[in-house]
Structures are given as C-alpha cells and as structure tokens.
C-alpha cells in the first residue's frame, strides 16, 4: 500500500476501530457475548482483533474502494435490492 494512502485513510481506520472498541465495551453490561478467561481474555482477544486484522482490513478497503465509492455503493444497492425482492 502506498504511503499516501496510508496517511489518507489511517485516521478513518482509527475512527472505525474506536467504534468497534465502543461496541466491545457495551457488550459487557448488555451481555452480548462472553469470553472465557474473564477480563484479561476479553481485553486480549478484542485488542488483538481490533488493532490487527480489522485495522489493516479497513485500510485496504478504503484504499481500494474510496476512488470508486459511487460504483461500490451502486453494487451494494443492487445486491441488497436483489436479496430483498427476489
């Protein structure tokens, strides 16, 4: 990935990661899911996913789709339309 893309999309990827961190912190009081090992296991599992493949995947998704965002949303719209009405 070019450094220009990394600088451009890193802040958006961090914002998306912070949203996932918020969701994971809300999962505790609402008991959306449980993790074996208590708090230590939950923090280790969540942080390894959020700051690993999720952050890198978000960077790559923005890199490949941002220039063609209109086309990307058109494909998503067609896919959802097909799922709902066929």
PDB file of C-alpha atoms in Angstrom:
ATOM      1  CA  UNK A   1       0.000   0.000   0.000  1.00  0.00           C
ATOM      2  CA  UNK A   2       1.396   3.434  -0.878  1.00  0.00           C
ATOM      3  CA  UNK A   3       2.338   5.728   1.996  1.00  0.00           C
ATOM      4  CA  UNK A   4      -0.025   8.384   0.651  1.00  0.00           C
ATOM      5  CA  UNK A   5      -2.991   6.038   1.011  1.00  0.00           C
ATOM      6  CA  UNK A   6      -1.818   5.019   4.456  1.00  0.00           C
ATOM      7  CA  UNK A   7      -1.681   8.664   5.599  1.00  0.00           C
ATOM      8  CA  UNK A   8      -5.010   9.447   3.968  1.00  0.00           C
ATOM      9  CA  UNK A   9      -7.055   6.587   5.374  1.00  0.00           C
ATOM     10  CA  UNK A  10      -5.343   5.882   8.712  1.00  0.00           C
ATOM     11  CA  UNK A  11      -7.468   8.381  10.622  1.00  0.00           C
ATOM     12  CA  UNK A  12     -10.687   6.905   9.198  1.00  0.00           C
ATOM     13  CA  UNK A  13      -9.482   3.411  10.088  1.00  0.00           C
ATOM     14  CA  UNK A  14      -8.715   4.509  13.641  1.00  0.00           C
ATOM     15  CA  UNK A  15     -12.177   6.043  13.894  1.00  0.00           C
ATOM     16  CA  UNK A  16     -13.761   2.785  12.705  1.00  0.00           C
ATOM     17  CA  UNK A  17     -11.633   0.877  15.213  1.00  0.00           C
ATOM     18  CA  UNK A  18     -12.757   3.201  18.003  1.00  0.00           C
ATOM     19  CA  UNK A  19     -16.376   2.444  17.085  1.00  0.00           C
ATOM     20  CA  UNK A  20     -15.641  -1.270  17.423  1.00  0.00           C
ATOM     21  CA  UNK A  21     -13.945  -0.632  20.783  1.00  0.00           C
ATOM     22  CA  UNK A  22     -17.130   1.155  21.884  1.00  0.00           C
ATOM     23  CA  UNK A  23     -19.219  -1.783  20.765  1.00  0.00           C
ATOM     24  CA  UNK A  24     -16.977  -4.211  22.633  1.00  0.00           C
ATOM     25  CA  UNK A  25     -17.210  -2.112  25.798  1.00  0.00           C
ATOM     26  CA  UNK A  26     -21.014  -2.065  25.502  1.00  0.00           C
ATOM     27  CA  UNK A  27     -21.013  -5.840  25.163  1.00  0.00           C
ATOM     28  CA  UNK A  28     -20.031  -6.204  28.819  1.00  0.00           C
ATOM     29  CA  UNK A  29     -23.102  -4.659  30.520  1.00  0.00           C
ATOM     30  CA  UNK A  30     -25.560  -5.906  27.889  1.00  0.00           C
ATOM     31  CA  UNK A  31     -24.011  -9.418  27.846  1.00  0.00           C
ATOM     32  CA  UNK A  32     -23.993  -9.678  24.060  1.00  0.00           C
ATOM     33  CA  UNK A  33     -21.296 -12.353  24.228  1.00  0.00           C
ATOM     34  CA  UNK A  34     -18.929 -13.904  26.737  1.00  0.00           C
ATOM     35  CA  UNK A  35     -15.267 -14.784  26.551  1.00  0.00           C
ATOM     36  CA  UNK A  36     -13.514 -17.461  28.577  1.00  0.00           C
ATOM     37  CA  UNK A  37     -10.756 -16.115  30.767  1.00  0.00           C
ATOM     38  CA  UNK A  38     -12.502 -13.082  32.272  1.00  0.00           C
ATOM     39  CA  UNK A  39     -11.382  -9.507  31.686  1.00  0.00           C
ATOM     40  CA  UNK A  40      -7.831 -10.431  30.726  1.00  0.00           C
ATOM     41  CA  UNK A  41      -9.011 -12.760  27.978  1.00  0.00           C
ATOM     42  CA  UNK A  42     -11.600 -10.284  26.714  1.00  0.00           C
ATOM     43  CA  UNK A  43      -9.133  -7.399  26.502  1.00  0.00           C
ATOM     44  CA  UNK A  44      -6.524  -9.576  24.800  1.00  0.00           C
ATOM     45  CA  UNK A  45      -8.991 -11.029  22.295  1.00  0.00           C
ATOM     46  CA  UNK A  46     -10.649  -7.701  21.478  1.00  0.00           C
ATOM     47  CA  UNK A  47      -7.457  -5.702  21.121  1.00  0.00           C
ATOM     48  CA  UNK A  48      -5.724  -8.351  19.018  1.00  0.00           C
ATOM     49  CA  UNK A  49      -8.626  -8.326  16.565  1.00  0.00           C
ATOM     50  CA  UNK A  50      -9.316  -4.570  16.540  1.00  0.00           C
ATOM     51  CA  UNK A  51      -5.716  -3.407  16.165  1.00  0.00           C
ATOM     52  CA  UNK A  52      -4.740  -6.298  13.919  1.00  0.00           C
ATOM     53  CA  UNK A  53      -6.827  -7.585  11.022  1.00  0.00           C
ATOM     54  CA  UNK A  54      -9.697  -5.115  11.476  1.00  0.00           C
ATOM     55  CA  UNK A  55      -7.472  -2.018  11.260  1.00  0.00           C
ATOM     56  CA  UNK A  56      -5.428  -3.366   8.342  1.00  0.00           C
ATOM     57  CA  UNK A  57      -8.545  -4.613   6.545  1.00  0.00           C
ATOM     58  CA  UNK A  58     -10.215  -1.229   6.914  1.00  0.00           C
ATOM     59  CA  UNK A  59      -7.139   0.477   5.463  1.00  0.00           C
ATOM     60  CA  UNK A  60      -7.183  -1.830   2.440  1.00  0.00           C
ATOM     61  CA  UNK A  61     -10.930  -1.451   1.928  1.00  0.00           C
ATOM     62  CA  UNK A  62     -10.628   2.336   1.913  1.00  0.00           C
ATOM     63  CA  UNK A  63      -7.613   2.138  -0.407  1.00  0.00           C
ATOM     64  CA  UNK A  64      -9.413   0.019  -2.984  1.00  0.00           C
ATOM     65  CA  UNK A  65     -12.935   1.428  -2.789  1.00  0.00           C
ATOM     66  CA  UNK A  66     -12.687   5.126  -1.995  1.00  0.00           C
ATOM     67  CA  UNK A  67     -11.845   6.212  -5.543  1.00  0.00           C
ATOM     68  CA  UNK A  68     -14.755   4.158  -6.861  1.00  0.00           C
ATOM     69  CA  UNK A  69     -17.103   4.846  -3.958  1.00  0.00           C
ATOM     70  CA  UNK A  70     -20.074   5.583  -6.198  1.00  0.00           C
ATOM     71  CA  UNK A  71     -19.628   2.296  -8.046  1.00  0.00           C
ATOM     72  CA  UNK A  72     -19.145   0.448  -4.762  1.00  0.00           C
ATOM     73  CA  UNK A  73     -22.396   1.787  -3.301  1.00  0.00           C
ATOM     74  CA  UNK A  74     -24.200   1.041  -6.561  1.00  0.00           C
ATOM     75  CA  UNK A  75     -23.114  -2.594  -6.339  1.00  0.00           C
ATOM     76  CA  UNK A  76     -24.178  -2.780  -2.704  1.00  0.00           C
ATOM     77  CA  UNK A  77     -27.554  -1.256  -3.605  1.00  0.00           C
ATOM     78  CA  UNK A  78     -28.086  -3.764  -6.411  1.00  0.00           C
ATOM     79  CA  UNK A  79     -27.094  -6.659  -4.163  1.00  0.00           C
ATOM     80  CA  UNK A  80     -29.486  -5.578  -1.381  1.00  0.00           C
ATOM     81  CA  UNK A  81     -32.259  -4.945  -3.912  1.00  0.00           C
ATOM     82  CA  UNK A  82     -31.761  -8.445  -5.303  1.00  0.00           C
ATOM     83  CA  UNK A  83     -31.820 -10.010  -1.827  1.00  0.00           C
ATOM     84  CA  UNK A  84     -34.967  -8.176  -0.772  1.00  0.00           C
ATOM     85  CA  UNK A  85     -37.072  -8.512  -3.907  1.00  0.00           C
ATOM     86  CA  UNK A  86     -36.110 -11.889  -5.405  1.00  0.00           C
TER      87      UNK A  86
END
